[in-house]
Amino acid sequence: MSGLKPMDAEQLRENAHKMVDFIADYYKTIEDFPVLSQVQPGYLRDLLPDSAPTYPESLQQVFDDIQAKILPGVTHWQSPNFFGYYPSNSSVAGFLGEMLSAGLNIVGFSWITSPAATELEMIVLDWFAKMLKLPEEFLSAGQGGGVIQGTASEAILVVLLAARDRILRAEGKEALEKLVVYASDQTHSALQKACQIGGIHPENCRMLSTDSSTNYALSPNVLNEAISNDIAVGLVPFFLCATVGTTSSTAVDPLLELGKITKSNGIWFHVDAAYAGSACICPEYRHHIDGVEEADSFNMNAHKWFLTNFDCSLLWIKDRNALVQALSTNPEFLKNKASEANLVVDYKDWQIPLGRRFRSLKLWMVLRLYGLENLQSFIRNHIDLAKCFEDLVAQDSRFEIVTPRIFSLVCFRLLPPHNDETYATKLNHDLLDTVNSTGKIFVSHTVLSGKYVLRFAVGAPLTEERHVLAAWKLLQEEASALLAPL
Amino acid sequence: MSGLKPMDAEQLRENAHKMVDFIADYYKTIEDFPVLSQVQPGYLRDLLPDSAPTYPESLQQVFDDIQAKILPGVTHWQSPNFFGYYPSNSSVAGFLGEMLSAGLNIVGFSWITSPAATELEMIVLDWFAKMLKLPEEFLSAGQGGGVIQGTASEAILVVLLAARDRILRAEGKEALEKLVVYASDQTHSALQKACQIGGIHPENCRMLSTDSSTNYALSPNVLNEAISNDIAVGLVPFFLCATVGTTSSTAVDPLLELGKITKSNGIWFHVDAAYAGSACICPEYRHHIDGVEEADSFNMNAHKWFLTNFDCSLLWIKDRNALVQALSTNPEFLKNKASEANLVVDYKDWQIPLGRRFRSLKLWMVLRLYGLENLQSFIRNHIDLAKCFEDLVAQDSRFEIVTPRIFSLVCFRLLPPHNDETYATKLNHDLLDTVNSTGKIFVSHTVLSGKYVLRFAVGAPLTEERHVLAAWKLLQEEASALLAPL
């Protein structure tokens, strides 16, 4: 054997201390980088060799390459000037949890492969359900329970499969082509992808129209009508995905009314609160998920706006058996006493992959090292900053707020001169492009009722009022420059 | 706003240094823990509070709880005495890569969200393909390319979906119920799960019988016959999953002959080398994937036996468009110049979830900090240790080697006294239970042709000859004790 000692404790100690300093220094200087990477497609190919090295290189060489070649190609999601998409915020606690998880490097597919991984996940998901005041049926003590998925896409997929297989067990598998899924046209594209994967016919996916009259929330009447039409022609409604905090504009579907409809029609009701779920730990925002009592499953991403490093998507379900019946396998080589005796949860049967990381550690550490009260303040602060930005936009008559702000996202646009709506898209597209090209901030966009709209999402862990003010100043300046020649 | 500074660079530095020491100390003392956790189901519930804390706790309190409450519930996959399942080995380089990935905490779904994440992944997968001498069509320069999936389960699922949708585009979606999947009965349960998810009818999944005459490899004749029978009754063969290194016994399916059959029948040919793929970087083991030229897709897990911390499953595909056509979405809020101009790869369209971590960093660091030559020695050393164990077993007439050892797994069992085969299962089950209950080693099991068989897989990063010798001694002692009263 060569001299390679791949897991020598002292080598780990020495080198990992260096990595800690590298990462701490990165955060110290994070504002010096362009927020949105400014490299050109294919930039890295010429900077790296064509093949893996035959002999070892030093950690210093790797650090030098990270600094010179990798960091220029990074879009800095943790920068205080990152206002694009939704946040994916990190924290010291979340980072420490990731370190420990990577250090232990267990693969927790079955309880026996590390009981603590399964049990801590159950406990912490129960804690979180209580913080959100979810109904008791979502707790692990009864027939339900929580599980950490990688992403909301996977959460939607697994509940869609649970719902699909539940109805196919009742109706026979030939019914697949008759199954109909409902959601608003604001629903995340993950639903469409889940339908495609699960073999739901694309023409049976009802992406129901919304508009500004409901602030882009799904109308119960529209849903009712769609269901009636489908039943009339012999189709089988089976799944509704409602959203609390849509990706484009934080629209909130009316859960209570939608839930009554799904209940009376025997439809699986999933609530996707990937982004806005975090806000619901504050009593004053909890009402946005009123009606979750009616839901069969509920999802929020702790990795978005809850300081838990990516990935950590929380899914609760009332009938865990539905999930297990759709996703379980029981090969001989994984059989063990605890599983056979049905004494334990084996999370492999609640998810797509077999293997899984010890992700509950980071969420547990976020909750313990910060505490509920600090976490509520953290959310409120971001919402206050978004409100501050909204007020600034509202004071500048060249701009308009496109939908009322609900959480920490502001949807706005530059009004086209002379109400020239055909010019509006180009103008706002150019504004987006110009500000992002400065590298000083990163903002993203969407389209609402045909309008090209800028999205300003507050949520990075280092964002303070001064960053929001500077971002607004930059937007104003670039807007002035764009409008000047007209 | 409260005083919470969730991403303060100096707080990160101070606390992460403590975590480094905690993890380094863990590795220093890892042999002191029972390898298989000895806790009882539900042990943790009583040790932790019922709800999340309102106020912050200290890092020291968390460390104390990890030591006292979490570690007893951990099964120590990195222990040198872990011989169960297949390894999921970690390394200093892999750990450093995880740290950096968690530190940057980017979400690399589209190129623009961190160009370096996409481009490094393409480059490192090209490096790896060259190390394995995969055919050129798997490299990113042509129509193919590599991608990091979380697990082999996800790799199998995405290629099954790509194959399914390719044939349904040709045959019409009504053909779904006629699609037939082929594999040996030794194939990982992930295939069955993927079929279930993708709506392949269970009665159209041909898990073809194998036995000791081929050392549990799939016979081309058996495959040919099955395909002919299915075509004769109007079914549509569309997918073969072959395995190089099956989970039970490291059986190697004959890729070259199987590939000819799939080619002449227009069947998608996937090769799952999740475990044994790592060995194929050594010239003397590369012949086990001869015939991969015929495959449409190929998968191996760098997180199993390649020192790259979990998760990191490598998938190559010859026709990346097939994957993208099955899995792409294009919502407005993610549109950007580089993607619209088709200048870049957006890996979101190669996988189930939308979000993805910067996982290529850890693989890149493993390759650079160790180098190909050291990695080959590392693999060879484990195979030598397994051979050493095999020799020891062969010398003890109370035991038998059940299948010839090919890589670093030894399948063996205790022979029942008086050839009492009905007693053999209980005897070996008891032996497994007894040795695992000591906490000194962890070994797992399988069943081959009705025989209950013990599996001894060498692959943890700290395993040395002395650990293998001690494990054998323990097995012999416990066997003597079990046999004594007879």
XYZ file of N, CA, C and O in Angstrom, chain A residues 185-283:
396
model
N -51.736 28.546 -12.312
C -50.665 28.737 -13.301
C -49.434 29.400 -12.676
O -48.434 29.600 -13.354
N -49.514 29.729 -11.394
C -48.359 30.302 -10.687
C -47.552 29.237 -9.950
O -46.531 29.549 -9.330
N -48.029 28.018 -10.010
C -47.388 26.936 -9.273
C -45.987 26.667 -9.832
O -45.750 26.796 -11.026
N -45.089 26.275 -8.961
C -43.707 26.010 -9.370
C -43.657 24.922 -10.445
O -44.431 23.966 -10.402
N -42.732 25.077 -11.361
C -42.579 24.113 -12.461
C -42.285 22.698 -11.959
O -42.402 21.728 -12.722
N -41.924 22.583 -10.696
C -41.673 21.256 -10.125
C -42.904 20.358 -10.232
O -42.775 19.134 -10.364
N -44.089 20.941 -10.176
C -45.302 20.126 -10.261
C -45.434 19.505 -11.644
O -45.714 18.306 -11.778
N -45.219 20.324 -12.644
C -45.294 19.816 -14.022
C -44.270 18.700 -14.228
O -44.550 17.663 -14.830
N -43.082 18.889 -13.685
C -42.031 17.872 -13.813
C -42.438 16.589 -13.082
O -42.237 15.487 -13.601
N -43.016 16.743 -11.910
C -43.451 15.562 -11.150
C -44.523 14.802 -11.940
O -44.509 13.564 -11.982
N -45.441 15.527 -12.563
C -46.484 14.881 -13.371
C -45.864 14.110 -14.526
O -46.244 12.968 -14.810
N -44.919 14.727 -15.171
C -44.229 14.096 -16.298
C -43.534 12.807 -15.838
O -43.628 11.759 -16.482
N -42.844 12.875 -14.707
C -42.138 11.701 -14.181
C -43.133 10.599 -13.833
O -42.920 9.426 -14.144
N -44.226 11.002 -13.188
C -45.195 10.019 -12.707
C -46.157 9.510 -13.767
O -47.046 8.721 -13.453
N -45.989 9.971 -14.990
C -46.808 9.449 -16.076
C -48.226 10.020 -16.124
O -49.104 9.446 -16.775
N -48.454 11.147 -15.436
C -49.748 11.828 -15.563
C -49.790 12.457 -16.953
O -48.831 13.129 -17.357
N -50.870 12.262 -17.663
C -50.911 12.787 -19.032
C -50.900 14.316 -19.014
O -51.656 14.924 -18.266
N -50.041 14.905 -19.834
C -49.895 16.373 -19.815
C -51.225 17.087 -20.033
O -51.462 18.141 -19.434
N -52.101 16.500 -20.822
C -53.388 17.184 -21.061
C -54.317 17.086 -19.857
O -55.378 17.717 -19.842
N -53.916 16.319 -18.847
C -54.713 16.235 -17.616
C -54.122 17.061 -16.475
O -54.436 16.837 -15.306
N -53.214 17.948 -16.796
C -52.646 18.838 -15.784
C -53.300 20.203 -15.942
O -53.040 20.908 -16.914
N -54.150 20.541 -15.006
C -54.901 21.807 -15.110
C -54.147 22.901 -14.378
O -54.180 22.970 -13.144
N -53.471 23.747 -15.141
C -52.771 24.887 -14.555
C -53.727 26.078 -14.666
O -53.746 26.791 -15.669
N -54.557 26.244 -13.645
C -55.697 27.160 -13.733
C -55.259 28.629 -13.703
O -54.410 29.015 -12.886
N -55.888 29.405 -14.563
C -55.496 30.807 -14.736
C -55.727 31.640 -13.483
O -56.727 31.483 -12.787
N -54.787 32.527 -13.245
C -54.942 33.518 -12.178
C -54.670 34.882 -12.790
O -54.095 34.976 -13.884
N -55.058 35.906 -12.081
C -54.732 37.253 -12.546
C -54.665 38.202 -11.365
O -54.765 37.783 -10.201
N -54.524 39.476 -11.669
C -54.298 40.448 -10.602
C -55.536 40.626 -9.712
O -55.422 41.118 -8.596
N -56.705 40.190 -10.185
C -57.910 40.364 -9.367
C -57.828 39.584 -8.050
O -58.441 39.956 -7.061
N -57.074 38.486 -8.045
C -56.860 37.729 -6.797
C -55.401 37.833 -6.349
O -54.929 37.022 -5.553
N -54.680 38.794 -6.887
C -53.225 38.853 -6.658
C -52.556 37.519 -6.982
O -51.669 37.068 -6.270
N -53.032 36.915 -8.054
C -52.437 35.673 -8.572
C -52.626 34.458 -7.669
O -51.899 33.480 -7.761
N -53.645 34.520 -6.823
C -54.023 33.339 -6.040
C -55.082 32.545 -6.801
O -55.840 33.101 -7.606
N -55.116 31.250 -6.540
C -56.078 30.367 -7.205
C -57.480 30.630 -6.666
O -57.689 30.642 -5.448
N -58.421 30.772 -7.558
C -59.801 31.024 -7.157
C -60.526 29.697 -6.922
O -60.525 28.817 -7.782
N -61.162 29.545 -5.751
C -61.913 28.310 -5.474
C -62.997 28.054 -6.513
O -63.241 26.896 -6.872
N -63.617 29.097 -7.018
C -64.644 28.897 -8.037
C -64.067 28.281 -9.305
O -64.669 27.406 -9.920
N -62.936 28.800 -9.689
C -62.281 28.272 -10.899
C -61.942 26.793 -10.698
O -62.139 25.957 -11.590
N -61.457 26.458 -9.504
C -61.130 25.058 -9.223
C -62.384 24.185 -9.277
O -62.403 23.118 -9.908
N -63.422 24.650 -8.620
C -64.678 23.903 -8.585
C -65.196 23.602 -9.982
O -65.601 22.481 -10.285
N -65.149 24.604 -10.802
C -65.656 24.448 -12.170
C -64.820 23.428 -12.950
O -65.357 22.567 -13.646
N -63.506 23.535 -12.783
C -62.618 22.614 -13.507
C -62.872 21.169 -13.076
O -62.939 20.254 -13.903
N -63.047 20.981 -11.776
C -63.298 19.629 -11.269
C -64.617 19.098 -11.823
O -64.703 17.948 -12.296
N -65.648 19.919 -11.798
C -66.954 19.487 -12.300
C -66.858 19.092 -13.773
O -67.388 18.051 -14.186
N -66.183 19.902 -14.546
C -66.036 19.594 -15.975
C -65.336 18.259 -16.184
O -65.714 17.472 -17.042
N -64.307 18.033 -15.394
C -63.528 16.800 -15.566
C -64.342 15.576 -15.154
O -64.318 14.544 -15.837
N -65.060 15.707 -14.061
C -65.892 14.576 -13.620
C -66.955 14.283 -14.674
O -67.231 13.121 -15.004
N -67.489 15.342 -15.251
C -68.555 15.179 -16.250
C -68.096 14.359 -17.451
O -68.894 13.629 -18.059
N -66.809 14.462 -17.796
C -66.343 13.698 -18.964
C -65.632 12.403 -18.547
O -64.934 11.779 -19.357
N -65.812 12.020 -17.278
C -65.312 10.711 -16.857
C -63.867 10.693 -16.404
O -63.283 9.621 -16.199
N -63.270 11.860 -16.221
C -61.906 11.897 -15.694
C -61.932 11.783 -14.170
O -62.992 11.880 -13.546
N -60.752 11.566 -13.578
C -60.661 11.312 -12.144
C -59.755 12.354 -11.465
O -58.533 12.216 -11.457
N -60.356 13.407 -10.896
C -59.561 14.398 -10.151
C -58.891 13.716 -8.958
O -59.559 12.967 -8.240
N -57.596 13.953 -8.772
C -56.949 13.242 -7.650
C -55.920 14.055 -6.884
O -55.486 13.640 -5.810
N -55.509 15.226 -7.368
C -54.406 15.925 -6.698
C -54.524 17.432 -6.903
O -54.683 17.902 -8.025
N -54.436 18.157 -5.802
C -54.343 19.623 -5.873
C -53.062 20.065 -5.181
O -52.781 19.657 -4.050
N -52.307 20.894 -5.870
C -51.152 21.543 -5.237
C -51.465 23.022 -5.069
O -51.597 23.744 -6.063
N -51.634 23.461 -3.826
C -51.804 24.887 -3.552
C -50.462 25.450 -3.097
O -49.603 24.713 -2.620
N -50.300 26.755 -3.269
C -49.031 27.378 -2.906
C -49.262 28.528 -1.929
O -50.181 29.317 -2.112
N -48.410 28.558 -0.918
C -48.386 29.718 -0.020
C -47.063 30.425 -0.283
O -46.008 29.985 0.166
N -47.134 31.486 -1.077
C -45.913 32.198 -1.462
C -45.378 31.685 -2.788
O -44.331 31.032 -2.828
N -46.074 32.003 -3.870
C -45.640 31.497 -5.188
C -44.271 32.060 -5.562
O -43.841 33.098 -5.049
N -43.618 31.370 -6.481
C -42.256 31.743 -6.856
C -42.199 33.103 -7.548
O -41.287 33.878 -7.315
N -43.185 33.396 -8.379
C -43.150 34.679 -9.080
C -43.415 35.851 -8.151
O -42.699 36.836 -8.168
N -44.457 35.736 -7.316
C -44.928 36.945 -6.636
C -45.429 36.724 -5.210
O -46.107 37.582 -4.671
N -45.122 35.604 -4.577
C -45.580 35.274 -3.213
C -47.097 35.253 -3.065
O -47.624 35.527 -1.987
N -47.811 34.905 -4.129
C -49.258 34.761 -4.009
C -49.573 33.659 -3.005
O -48.840 32.674 -2.889
N -50.697 33.847 -2.294
C -51.119 32.876 -1.286
C -52.478 32.312 -1.669
O -53.486 33.030 -1.680
N -52.499 31.028 -2.020
C -53.762 30.396 -2.362
C -54.610 30.235 -1.101
O -54.069 29.979 -0.013
N -55.945 30.365 -1.219
C -56.828 30.307 -0.041
C -57.054 28.871 0.414
O -57.973 28.194 -0.044
N -56.202 28.412 1.331
C -56.169 26.994 1.709
C -57.512 26.492 2.237
O -57.935 25.376 1.933
N -58.154 27.304 3.055
C -59.367 26.842 3.728
C -60.450 26.497 2.707
O -61.037 25.401 2.743
N -60.681 27.401 1.787
C -61.729 27.156 0.787
C -61.322 26.039 -0.176
O -62.148 25.208 -0.558
N -60.059 26.030 -0.556
C -59.593 24.976 -1.470
C -59.693 23.616 -0.782
O -60.069 22.613 -1.400
N -59.351 23.605 0.494
C -59.367 22.353 1.249
C -60.750 21.740 1.322
O -60.909 20.506 1.277
N -61.771 22.588 1.444
C -63.138 22.054 1.475
C -63.482 21.364 0.164
O -64.137 20.319 0.145
N -63.019 21.955 -0.918
C -63.307 21.367 -2.237
C -62.608 20.021 -2.399
O -63.206 19.044 -2.856
N -61.357 19.975 -1.991
C -60.633 18.706 -2.152
C -61.249 17.629 -1.267
O -61.345 16.469 -1.664
N -61.665 18.036 -0.075
C -62.241 17.065 0.852
C -63.496 16.440 0.252
O -63.666 15.217 0.243
N -64.365 17.281 -0.273
C -65.639 16.740 -0.771
C -65.441 15.950 -2.061
O -66.331 15.217 -2.480
N -64.272 16.083 -2.678
C -64.033 15.334 -3.917
C -62.998 14.217 -3.758
O -62.601 13.601 -4.746
N -62.558 13.995 -2.536
C -61.576 12.928 -2.316
C -60.246 13.156 -3.014
O -59.583 12.220 -3.467
N -59.853 14.413 -3.091
C -58.612 14.778 -3.791
C -57.488 14.984 -2.777
O -57.698 15.619 -1.735
N -56.314 14.478 -3.093
C -55.139 14.722 -2.250
C -54.804 16.205 -2.308
O -54.685 16.773 -3.382
N -54.595 16.815 -1.123
C -54.359 18.257 -1.043
C -52.947 18.497 -0.510
O -52.669 18.243 0.661
N -52.083 18.984 -1.395
C -50.709 19.298 -1.001
C -50.520 20.809 -0.938
O -50.983 21.534 -1.826
N -49.836 21.265 0.103
C -49.546 22.692 0.238
C -48.038 22.916 0.118
O -47.256 22.366 0.892
N -47.661 23.705 -0.873
C -46.263 24.045 -1.092
C -46.009 25.440 -0.525
O -46.430 26.445 -1.111
N -45.324 25.489 0.620
C -44.971 26.776 1.233
C -43.452 26.873 1.297
O -42.873 27.326 2.300
N -42.800 26.454 0.209
C -41.346 26.314 0.184
C -40.652 27.569 0.720
O -39.803 27.483 1.606
N -41.038 28.710 0.187
C -40.413 29.950 0.636
C -41.121 30.534 1.866
O -40.516 30.780 2.900
N -42.431 30.757 1.765
C -43.125 31.546 2.787
C -43.367 30.786 4.084
O -43.685 31.397 5.113
N -43.204 29.482 4.067
C -43.409 28.700 5.283
C -42.591 29.226 6.460
O -43.057 29.214 7.612
N -41.379 29.696 6.183
C -40.521 30.203 7.264
C -41.192 31.339 8.022
O -41.078 31.434 9.254
N -41.885 32.219 7.295
C -42.522 33.372 7.938
C -43.607 32.937 8.915
O -43.934 33.669 9.853
N -44.167 31.762 8.689
C -45.313 31.308 9.485
C -44.930 30.876 10.898
O -45.792 30.499 11.690
N -43.636 30.960 11.255
C -43.265 30.768 12.665
C -43.565 32.042 13.472
O -43.490 32.020 14.691
N -43.871 33.137 12.790
C -44.256 34.370 13.482
C -45.781 34.401 13.580
O -46.459 34.242 12.557
N -46.318 34.628 14.795
C -47.778 34.605 14.957
C -48.504 35.503 13.958
O -49.569 35.141 13.460
